[in-house]
Coordinates of C-alpha atoms in Angstrom, one line a residue:
Chain A
M2 CA -28.1 -13.0 11.3
E3 CA -25.5 -10.5 10.1
L4 CA -22.2 -10.6 11.9
W5 CA -19.4 -8.1 11.5
F6 CA -15.9 -8.2 12.9
T7 CA -14.7 -4.6 13.6
E8 CA -11.2 -3.5 14.5
E9 CA -10.4 0.0 15.7
W10 CA -7.2 0.7 13.7
L11 CA -6.5 3.8 15.7
S12 CA -8.8 5.9 17.9
G13 CA -11.4 7.2 15.4
L14 CA -10.6 4.8 12.6
K15 CA -12.3 1.5 12.1
F16 CA -12.1 -1.4 9.7
S17 CA -15.0 -3.9 9.5
V18 CA -15.5 -7.2 7.6
R19 CA -18.7 -9.3 7.4
V20 CA -18.3 -12.7 8.9
K21 CA -19.8 -15.7 7.1
S22 CA -19.0 -18.2 9.9
I23 CA -17.0 -18.5 13.2
V24 CA -14.5 -21.3 12.6
F25 CA -12.9 -21.4 16.0
T26 CA -12.5 -19.3 19.1
K27 CA -10.5 -19.8 22.3
K28 CA -9.4 -17.8 25.3
T29 CA -5.8 -18.9 25.5
R30 CA -3.4 -18.4 28.4
F31 CA -2.2 -15.2 26.6
Q32 CA -4.9 -13.8 24.4
D33 CA -8.4 -14.1 22.7
L34 CA -7.9 -16.2 19.6
A35 CA -10.5 -16.3 16.8
I36 CA -10.7 -17.7 13.3
Y37 CA -13.5 -16.5 11.0
D38 CA -14.5 -17.1 7.4
T39 CA -15.3 -13.9 5.6
E40 CA -16.6 -13.2 2.1
Q41 CA -14.0 -10.5 1.1
L42 CA -10.9 -11.6 3.0
G43 CA -11.3 -15.3 3.1
R44 CA -10.3 -17.0 6.3
I45 CA -8.9 -14.6 9.0
L46 CA -7.1 -15.1 12.3
T47 CA -7.5 -12.4 15.1
L48 CA -5.7 -12.1 18.4
D49 CA -7.4 -9.8 21.0
D50 CA -9.7 -8.6 18.2
V51 CA -6.8 -7.5 16.0
I52 CA -6.4 -9.0 12.6
Q53 CA -3.1 -10.9 12.4
T54 CA -3.4 -12.6 9.0
T55 CA -5.9 -13.1 6.2
E56 CA -6.2 -15.5 3.3
I57 CA -6.4 -12.6 0.8
D58 CA -3.1 -10.8 1.6
E59 CA -1.0 -13.0 4.0
Y60 CA 1.3 -13.9 1.1
I61 CA 2.3 -10.2 0.7
Y62 CA 3.2 -9.9 4.3
H63 CA 5.0 -13.3 4.7
E64 CA 6.9 -13.1 1.4
S65 CA 8.1 -9.6 2.3
L66 CA 9.0 -10.4 5.8
V67 CA 10.9 -13.6 5.0
H68 CA 12.4 -13.4 1.5
V69 CA 14.0 -10.0 1.8
P70 CA 16.3 -11.1 4.6
L71 CA 16.8 -14.7 3.2
F72 CA 17.6 -13.5 -0.3
C73 CA 20.1 -10.8 0.8
H74 CA 22.0 -13.5 2.7
P75 CA 24.3 -15.6 0.5
N76 CA 23.5 -19.0 2.1
P77 CA 21.0 -19.0 5.0
E78 CA 21.2 -22.4 6.7
R79 CA 19.7 -21.9 10.2
V80 CA 16.7 -19.6 10.6
L81 CA 14.9 -18.5 13.7
I82 CA 11.4 -17.2 13.6
I83 CA 10.1 -15.4 16.7
G84 CA 6.3 -15.3 16.9
G85 CA 4.6 -16.3 13.6
G86 CA 2.6 -19.1 15.2
D87 CA 0.2 -19.1 12.2
G88 CA 3.0 -20.8 10.2
G89 CA 3.1 -18.4 7.2
S90 CA 6.7 -17.2 7.8
L91 CA 7.8 -20.8 8.4
R92 CA 6.3 -21.9 5.1
E93 CA 8.2 -19.2 3.3
A94 CA 11.5 -19.8 5.0
L95 CA 11.4 -23.5 4.2
R96 CA 11.1 -22.8 0.5
H97 CA 14.9 -22.0 0.5
P98 CA 16.7 -25.2 -0.2
S99 CA 19.8 -23.9 1.7
V100 CA 17.8 -23.8 5.0
K101 CA 18.7 -26.9 7.0
E102 CA 16.7 -26.0 10.1
A103 CA 14.0 -23.4 10.8
T104 CA 13.1 -22.9 14.4
L105 CA 9.8 -21.2 15.3
V106 CA 9.4 -19.9 18.8
D107 CA 5.9 -18.7 19.7
I108 CA 4.7 -18.0 23.2
D109 CA 1.2 -19.3 22.5
G110 CA 0.9 -23.0 21.6
D111 CA -2.8 -22.5 21.0
V112 CA -2.0 -20.4 17.9
V113 CA 0.2 -23.1 16.5
E114 CA -2.5 -25.7 17.2
A115 CA -5.2 -23.6 15.7
S116 CA -3.1 -23.2 12.5
K117 CA -2.5 -26.9 12.3
N118 CA -6.2 -27.5 12.5
Y119 CA -7.8 -24.6 10.6
L120 CA -5.2 -22.8 8.5
P121 CA -4.3 -25.1 5.6
Q122 CA -3.0 -22.2 3.5
W123 CA -0.5 -21.3 6.3
N124 CA 0.4 -24.5 8.1
Q125 CA 2.4 -26.6 5.5
G126 CA 5.7 -25.8 7.1
F127 CA 4.9 -27.6 10.4
S128 CA 5.1 -31.0 8.8
D129 CA 8.6 -30.3 7.2
P130 CA 11.3 -32.4 8.9
R131 CA 13.5 -29.2 9.0
A132 CA 10.9 -27.4 11.1
N133 CA 11.6 -27.2 14.9
V134 CA 8.6 -25.7 16.8
V135 CA 9.2 -24.4 20.3
I136 CA 6.4 -23.1 22.5
G137 CA 8.0 -20.5 24.8
D138 CA 9.1 -16.9 25.3
G139 CA 11.0 -15.6 22.3
L140 CA 12.9 -13.0 24.4
A141 CA 14.2 -15.7 26.8
F142 CA 15.0 -18.1 23.9
V143 CA 17.1 -15.5 22.0
E144 CA 18.8 -14.4 25.2
K145 CA 20.4 -17.9 25.5
A146 CA 21.5 -18.2 21.9
R147 CA 25.1 -17.4 20.8
E148 CA 26.0 -17.1 17.1
E149 CA 23.5 -19.7 16.1
Y150 CA 21.4 -18.3 13.3
D151 CA 21.9 -16.9 9.8
A152 CA 18.6 -15.1 9.9
I153 CA 16.2 -14.1 12.6
I154 CA 12.7 -13.1 11.6
V155 CA 10.5 -11.3 14.1
D156 CA 6.9 -12.0 13.1
S157 CA 5.3 -10.3 16.1
T158 CA 2.0 -8.8 17.0
D159 CA 1.9 -5.0 17.6
P160 CA 4.0 -3.4 20.3
V161 CA 1.3 -3.8 23.0
G162 CA 0.4 -6.9 25.1
P163 CA 2.4 -10.1 24.6
G164 CA 4.3 -8.7 21.7
E165 CA 5.7 -5.6 23.5
S166 CA 9.0 -7.2 24.7
L167 CA 9.9 -7.9 21.1
F168 CA 10.3 -4.2 20.4
T169 CA 12.9 -3.4 23.0
E170 CA 16.5 -2.5 22.4
E171 CA 17.5 -5.3 24.8
F172 CA 15.7 -7.8 22.6
Y173 CA 17.5 -6.5 19.5
R174 CA 20.9 -6.7 21.3
N175 CA 20.1 -10.4 22.1
V176 CA 19.1 -11.0 18.5
R177 CA 22.4 -9.6 17.3
R178 CA 24.3 -11.9 19.7
A179 CA 22.3 -14.9 18.5
L180 CA 23.3 -14.3 14.9
R181 CA 26.2 -15.9 13.2
P182 CA 28.7 -13.5 11.5
G183 CA 27.1 -12.0 8.4
G184 CA 23.6 -12.8 9.8
V185 CA 20.4 -10.8 9.1
L186 CA 17.3 -9.7 11.0
S187 CA 13.9 -8.8 9.7
A188 CA 11.0 -7.4 11.7
Q189 CA 7.5 -6.0 11.0
T190 CA 7.7 -2.4 12.0
E191 CA 4.1 -0.9 11.6
N192 CA 2.5 1.7 9.3
P193 CA 4.7 4.6 8.2
I194 CA 1.8 7.0 7.2
L195 CA -0.6 6.5 10.2
M196 CA 2.1 5.9 12.8
P197 CA 5.3 7.7 11.7
L198 CA 6.5 8.2 15.3
V199 CA 6.1 4.5 16.2
V200 CA 7.9 3.4 13.0
K201 CA 10.7 5.8 13.7
E202 CA 11.2 4.7 17.3
I203 CA 11.4 1.0 16.4
F204 CA 13.6 1.6 13.4
H205 CA 16.1 3.6 15.4
K206 CA 16.2 1.0 18.2
I207 CA 17.3 -1.5 15.6
K208 CA 19.7 0.9 13.9
R209 CA 21.5 1.6 17.2
V210 CA 22.2 -2.1 17.6
F211 CA 23.1 -3.1 14.0
P212 CA 25.8 -1.8 11.7
I213 CA 23.3 -1.8 8.8
A214 CA 19.6 -1.3 9.0
D215 CA 17.1 -0.3 6.3
L216 CA 13.3 0.2 6.2
Y217 CA 11.2 -1.3 3.4
T218 CA 7.5 -1.5 2.7
A219 CA 4.8 -3.6 1.2
P220 CA 1.0 -3.1 0.7
V221 CA -1.0 -5.2 3.2
P222 CA -4.6 -4.2 2.8
T223 CA -5.9 -5.7 6.0
Y224 CA -3.4 -4.0 8.3
P225 CA -4.1 -0.5 9.6
G226 CA -3.8 1.9 6.6
G227 CA -2.9 -0.8 4.2
W228 CA 0.8 -0.1 3.9
W229 CA 3.2 -1.8 6.1
S230 CA 6.9 -1.3 7.0
F231 CA 9.6 -3.8 7.8
T232 CA 13.1 -3.4 8.9
C233 CA 16.0 -5.5 7.6
A234 CA 19.2 -5.2 9.7
S235 CA 22.4 -7.0 8.9
L236 CA 25.9 -7.9 10.2
G237 CA 27.2 -8.0 6.7
P238 CA 25.0 -8.4 3.6
D239 CA 23.4 -5.3 2.0
P240 CA 19.6 -5.7 2.7
K241 CA 18.7 -4.0 -0.5
K242 CA 20.6 -6.4 -2.8
P243 CA 19.1 -9.9 -3.4
A244 CA 22.0 -12.4 -3.8
R245 CA 19.9 -15.1 -5.3
E246 CA 16.4 -15.5 -7.0
P247 CA 13.4 -17.6 -6.1
R248 CA 12.5 -20.5 -8.4
E249 CA 9.5 -20.3 -10.6
S250 CA 8.2 -23.5 -9.0
W251 CA 7.9 -21.9 -5.6
G252 CA 4.8 -20.1 -7.0
L253 CA 5.5 -16.8 -5.1
R254 CA 2.7 -14.3 -5.5
Y255 CA 4.3 -11.0 -4.4
Y256 CA 8.1 -11.3 -4.0
S257 CA 10.4 -10.9 -7.0
P258 CA 14.0 -9.5 -7.2
A259 CA 12.5 -6.3 -8.6
I260 CA 10.0 -6.0 -5.7
H261 CA 12.9 -6.6 -3.3
E262 CA 15.0 -3.7 -4.6
K263 CA 12.1 -1.4 -5.0
S264 CA 10.6 -2.0 -1.6
F265 CA 13.4 0.1 -0.1
A266 CA 12.3 3.2 -2.0
L267 CA 10.3 5.2 0.6
G268 CA 9.7 8.6 -0.9
P269 CA 10.8 11.9 0.7
K270 CA 8.3 12.2 3.5
V271 CA 9.0 8.8 5.1
E272 CA 12.7 9.4 4.6
R273 CA 12.5 12.7 6.4
D274 CA 10.3 11.3 9.1
L275 CA 12.9 8.6 9.8
A276 CA 15.9 11.0 9.7
R277 CA 14.3 13.7 12.0
S278 CA 15.6 13.5 15.5
Chain B
M14 CA -22.4 13.5 20.1
E15 CA -20.2 10.9 18.3
L16 CA -20.4 11.0 14.5
W17 CA -18.8 8.5 12.2
F18 CA -18.5 8.5 8.4
T19 CA -18.7 5.0 7.1
E20 CA -17.9 3.8 3.6
E21 CA -18.7 0.3 2.3
W22 CA -15.5 -0.4 0.3
L23 CA -17.0 -3.6 -1.1
S24 CA -20.0 -5.6 -0.1
G25 CA -19.0 -6.9 3.4
L26 CA -16.0 -4.6 3.9
K27 CA -16.4 -1.2 5.6
F28 CA -14.1 1.7 6.6
S29 CA -15.1 4.2 9.2
V30 CA -13.6 7.5 10.4
R31 CA -14.8 9.6 13.4
V32 CA -15.9 13.1 12.3
K33 CA -15.0 16.1 14.4
S34 CA -17.1 18.5 12.4
I35 CA -19.1 18.9 9.3
V36 CA -17.5 21.6 7.2
F37 CA -19.8 21.7 4.2
T38 CA -22.5 19.7 2.5
K39 CA -24.4 20.2 -0.7
K40 CA -26.6 18.1 -3.0
T41 CA -25.1 19.3 -6.3
R42 CA -26.7 18.7 -9.8
F43 CA -24.6 15.5 -10.0
Q44 CA -23.9 14.1 -6.5
D45 CA -23.9 14.5 -2.8
L46 CA -20.9 16.5 -1.8
A47 CA -19.5 16.6 1.8
I48 CA -16.4 18.0 3.5
Y49 CA -15.7 16.8 7.0
D50 CA -12.9 17.4 9.5
T51 CA -11.7 14.2 11.1
E52 CA -9.1 13.4 13.8
Q53 CA -7.1 10.7 12.0
L54 CA -7.4 11.7 8.3
G55 CA -7.7 15.5 8.7
R56 CA -10.1 17.2 6.2
I57 CA -11.8 14.8 3.8
L58 CA -14.0 15.3 0.7
T59 CA -16.7 12.7 -0.1
L60 CA -18.9 12.4 -3.2
D61 CA -22.0 10.1 -2.9
D62 CA -20.5 8.9 0.4
V63 CA -17.3 7.7 -1.1
I64 CA -14.0 9.2 0.1
Q65 CA -12.4 11.1 -2.8
T66 CA -9.4 12.7 -1.1
T67 CA -8.1 13.3 2.4
E68 CA -5.5 15.6 4.0
I69 CA -3.4 12.7 5.3
D70 CA -2.7 10.9 2.0
E71 CA -3.9 13.1 -1.0
Y72 CA -0.3 13.9 -1.7
I73 CA 0.6 10.2 -2.5
Y74 CA -2.4 9.9 -4.9
H75 CA -1.9 13.2 -6.7
E76 CA 1.9 13.1 -6.9
S77 CA 1.7 9.5 -8.3
L78 CA -1.1 10.3 -10.8
V79 CA 0.5 13.5 -12.1
H80 CA 4.3 13.2 -11.8
V81 CA 4.7 9.8 -13.4
P82 CA 3.3 10.9 -16.8
L83 CA 4.8 14.4 -16.6
F84 CA 8.3 13.2 -15.7
C85 CA 8.4 10.5 -18.4
H86 CA 7.5 13.2 -20.9
P87 CA 10.6 15.2 -22.1
N88 CA 8.8 18.6 -22.2
P89 CA 5.1 18.7 -21.2
E90 CA 3.7 22.1 -22.1
R91 CA 0.0 21.6 -22.4
V92 CA -1.8 19.5 -19.8
L93 CA -5.4 18.4 -19.6
I94 CA -6.9 17.1 -16.3
I95 CA -10.3 15.4 -16.6
G96 CA -12.1 15.4 -13.3
G97 CA -9.9 16.4 -10.3
G98 CA -12.2 19.2 -9.2
D99 CA -10.6 19.2 -5.8
G100 CA -7.5 20.8 -7.4
G101 CA -4.8 18.4 -6.2
S102 CA -3.8 17.2 -9.6
L103 CA -3.8 20.8 -10.9
R104 CA -1.5 21.9 -8.1
E105 CA 1.0 19.1 -8.9
A106 CA 0.9 19.7 -12.7
L107 CA 1.6 23.4 -12.3
R108 CA 4.8 22.6 -10.3
H109 CA 6.4 21.8 -13.7
P110 CA 7.9 24.9 -15.1
S111 CA 7.6 23.5 -18.7
V112 CA 3.8 23.6 -18.3
K113 CA 2.4 26.7 -20.1
E114 CA -1.3 25.8 -19.7
A115 CA -3.1 23.3 -17.5
T116 CA -6.8 22.8 -18.3
L117 CA -9.1 21.2 -15.8
V118 CA -12.5 19.9 -16.9
D119 CA -14.8 18.8 -14.1
I120 CA -18.5 18.1 -14.7
D121 CA -19.4 19.5 -11.2
G122 CA -18.7 23.1 -10.6
D123 CA -19.8 22.7 -7.0
V124 CA -16.7 20.6 -6.3
V125 CA -14.4 23.3 -7.7
E126 CA -16.2 25.9 -5.7
A127 CA -16.0 23.8 -2.5
S128 CA -12.3 23.3 -3.0
K129 CA -11.8 27.1 -3.5
N130 CA -13.6 27.7 -0.2
Y131 CA -12.7 24.8 2.0
L132 CA -9.6 22.9 0.7
P133 CA -6.6 25.2 1.1
Q134 CA -4.2 22.3 0.9
W135 CA -5.5 21.3 -2.6
N136 CA -6.7 24.6 -4.2
Q137 CA -3.5 26.6 -4.8
G138 CA -3.5 25.8 -8.5
F139 CA -6.8 27.6 -9.2
S140 CA -5.2 31.0 -8.8
D141 CA -2.2 30.3 -11.1
P142 CA -2.5 32.3 -14.4
R143 CA -1.7 29.1 -16.3
A144 CA -4.7 27.3 -15.0
N145 CA -7.8 27.1 -17.2
V146 CA -10.9 25.7 -15.5
V147 CA -13.8 24.4 -17.6
I148 CA -17.0 23.2 -16.0
G149 CA -18.4 20.6 -18.3
D150 CA -18.4 17.0 -19.5
G151 CA -14.9 15.6 -19.9
L152 CA -16.0 13.1 -22.5
A153 CA -17.5 15.7 -24.8
F154 CA -14.5 18.1 -24.2
V155 CA -12.0 15.4 -25.2
E156 CA -14.0 14.4 -28.2
K157 CA -13.5 17.8 -29.8
A158 CA -9.8 18.1 -29.2
R159 CA -7.2 17.1 -31.8
E160 CA -3.5 16.8 -31.0
E161 CA -3.7 19.5 -28.4
Y162 CA -2.1 18.1 -25.2
D163 CA 1.2 16.6 -24.1
A164 CA -0.4 14.9 -21.2
I165 CA -3.9 14.0 -20.2
I166 CA -4.6 13.0 -16.6
V167 CA -7.8 11.2 -15.8
D168 CA -8.6 12.0 -12.2
S169 CA -12.0 10.4 -12.1
T170 CA -14.3 8.9 -9.4
D171 CA -14.9 5.2 -9.5
P172 CA -16.4 3.6 -12.7
V173 CA -20.0 4.0 -11.4
G174 CA -22.2 7.1 -11.6
P175 CA -20.8 10.3 -13.1
G176 CA -17.4 8.8 -13.6
E177 CA -18.5 5.8 -15.6
S178 CA -18.1 7.3 -19.1
L179 CA -14.4 8.0 -18.3
F180 CA -13.6 4.2 -18.3
T181 CA -14.9 3.4 -21.8
E182 CA -12.7 2.4 -24.8
E183 CA -14.4 5.2 -26.7
F184 CA -13.2 7.7 -24.2
Y185 CA -9.6 6.4 -24.4
R186 CA -9.7 6.6 -28.2
N187 CA -10.7 10.2 -27.9
V188 CA -7.9 10.8 -25.4
R189 CA -5.4 9.4 -27.9
R190 CA -6.7 11.7 -30.6
A191 CA -6.5 14.7 -28.3
L192 CA -2.8 14.0 -27.5
R193 CA 0.1 15.6 -29.5
P194 CA 2.7 13.2 -30.9
G195 CA 4.6 11.7 -28.1
G196 CA 1.9 12.5 -25.6
V197 CA 1.0 10.5 -22.4
L198 CA -2.0 9.6 -20.5
S199 CA -2.4 8.7 -16.8
A200 CA -5.6 7.4 -15.1
Q201 CA -6.5 6.0 -11.7
T202 CA -7.4 2.4 -12.2
E203 CA -8.6 1.0 -8.9
N204 CA -7.3 -1.6 -6.4
P205 CA -5.4 -4.6 -7.8
I206 CA -5.8 -6.9 -4.8
L207 CA -9.5 -6.4 -3.9
M208 CA -10.7 -5.8 -7.5
P209 CA -8.3 -7.7 -9.8
L210 CA -10.9 -8.1 -12.6
V211 CA -11.9 -4.4 -12.6
V212 CA -8.2 -3.4 -12.8
K213 CA -7.6 -5.8 -15.6
E214 CA -10.6 -4.7 -17.6
I215 CA -9.7 -1.0 -17.4
F216 CA -6.0 -1.7 -18.1
H217 CA -6.7 -3.7 -21.2
K218 CA -9.2 -1.1 -22.6
I219 CA -6.3 1.4 -22.4
K220 CA -3.8 -1.1 -23.8
R221 CA -5.9 -1.8 -26.8
V222 CA -5.9 1.9 -27.7
F223 CA -2.3 2.9 -26.9
P224 CA 1.0 1.5 -28.3
I225 CA 2.5 1.5 -24.8
A226 CA 0.6 1.1 -21.5
D227 CA 2.0 0.1 -18.1
L228 CA 0.3 -0.3 -14.7
Y229 CA 1.9 1.2 -11.6
T230 CA 0.8 1.5 -7.9
A231 CA 1.1 3.5 -4.8
P232 CA -0.2 3.2 -1.2
V233 CA -3.3 5.2 -0.6
P234 CA -4.5 4.3 2.9
T235 CA -8.0 5.8 2.6
Y236 CA -8.9 4.1 -0.7
P237 CA -10.4 0.6 -0.6
G238 CA -7.7 -1.8 0.4
G239 CA -5.0 0.9 0.8
W240 CA -3.2 0.1 -2.4
W241 CA -4.0 1.8 -5.6
S242 CA -3.2 1.3 -9.3
F243 CA -2.7 3.8 -12.0
T244 CA -2.1 3.3 -15.7
C245 CA 0.3 5.4 -17.7
A246 CA -0.1 5.0 -21.5
S247 CA 2.1 6.7 -24.1
L248 CA 2.5 7.6 -27.8
G249 CA 6.3 7.6 -27.4
P250 CA 8.1 8.0 -24.0
D251 CA 8.7 5.0 -21.8
P252 CA 6.3 5.5 -18.8
K253 CA 8.8 3.7 -16.5
K254 CA 11.7 6.1 -17.1
P255 CA 11.7 9.5 -15.6
A256 CA 13.3 12.0 -18.1
R257 CA 13.8 14.7 -15.5
E258 CA 13.8 15.2 -11.7
P259 CA 11.7 17.3 -9.4
R260 CA 13.4 20.2 -7.7
E261 CA 14.0 20.0 -3.9
S262 CA 12.1 23.3 -3.6
W263 CA 8.8 21.7 -4.7
G264 CA 8.7 20.0 -1.3
L265 CA 7.3 16.7 -2.7
R266 CA 6.3 14.2 -0.1
Y267 CA 6.0 10.9 -2.0
Y268 CA 7.3 11.1 -5.5
S269 CA 11.0 10.7 -6.3
P270 CA 12.7 9.2 -9.4
A271 CA 13.3 6.0 -7.3
I272 CA 9.6 5.8 -6.4
H273 CA 8.8 6.4 -10.1
E274 CA 10.7 3.4 -11.2
K275 CA 9.7 1.3 -8.2
S276 CA 6.0 1.9 -8.7
F277 CA 6.0 -0.3 -11.9
A278 CA 7.2 -3.4 -10.0
L279 CA 3.9 -5.3 -9.4
G280 CA 5.0 -8.8 -8.2
P281 CA 4.1 -12.1 -9.9
K282 CA 0.4 -12.3 -8.9
V283 CA -0.7 -8.8 -10.3
E284 CA 1.4 -9.5 -13.4
R285 CA -0.3 -12.8 -13.9
D286 CA -3.8 -11.3 -13.2
L287 CA -3.2 -8.7 -15.8
A288 CA -1.8 -11.2 -18.4
R289 CA -4.5 -13.8 -18.0
S290 CA -7.2 -13.6 -20.7

């Protein structure tokens, strides 16, 4: 039997990976969850048939999403992760010894459970005493918070389905209010070559709400088009300047201070696409 | 009728694009050549059913392959392009006013002809009086040359089939001998995440022959894994340091001095992969 998982990246563009075995599937309250083992990408997690994270490149995505905001902040103590039920962002946030509490709010408890059971590369953070896992609506959770977090990391799905509310200007205003003075936000903001208009729209929503906002990128082979953008917004620190360095013992695989600074170089086309009104 | 072009990136990993129309196909002396129009990638050229270049991202590949070596050189006058029959690298090389002659040697004259007829975005360089197009074997051509070029750009297919001889240590020794003092080489050297061993092998072949060699990368969504490596080797200039800047009027879309410097930051994993013996 030959089994392929195929994802339609955009209408007329597909990405397929051969599946060695089906590890776990569940129709949750919110979405279709599946975990497969594949030859080329290792273990992968899909939601509604869209790849969320894979063994081969999750480190690039999570290190980029988490360490850029946490290293530009001088002393992040309280971190909030919205989404990210697989645990990869939590794992990275908890590497910072300054972090006293990392709260993860995911709407779908089944994703967190699946990670605890089947994603050993991702799930180490869940057993850390500084981790606080909340199953619930990120939008509602952030709405109630006032000046509570040094960093808020939006590790969402794409802006369709359950993740849609995490791309609204209202949400970003709530995030801003939930940040302590000098706090920072990071969010995944889609592919700048294949979806320039989507990237621009999200970026400008964030930029309207925050005094400082900069787009940065990283290669993520298993996301549509293989190049991914993130936005780091701030109430104080310069997103482009790392204030500290990771320790060698963390064993990071993608992030370094040089990668941090360079990830903000976008090239003329992306810069023009973002500037154009 | 629904038509898809599908490429197997690696065993167990496929990339597919819907074809709007078949523009041109030919079984040449060396390979199967096809040009398609697609909705998401625009016009694409395939050789032996492998995507070589697409309208949507060829500028990233060609600007990276050509401008990194030419801008680190203080005054490139004579440039040799091996392969690159589509014309994209020639177009970029000829933007440099210092270039007095750019010679392109491609083994397959049908690729050059197809570009002249069907690839207007790529083929502008062919009509430049400084362009010198040779249909022939790049290996044999370079073997005869002695201190003739300031820059040699290896715009090859993958290291299988007609392109294989362009990844041998013998070839790189011939390239070195064909360079003038202070000359530079650039070559496409495959995907560092999906094919770390291949990248390492090619890189070290080049590094054994040249006193200076550095790997750099760029996002190329339509190549396997969407992130591509290049190697810039040198008999003098520091590949990482641009000596000049492009003019605004060139209308570059990816390359900038900041991108040039950024592209050499690889992150800890790729650095370790390259160093490991």
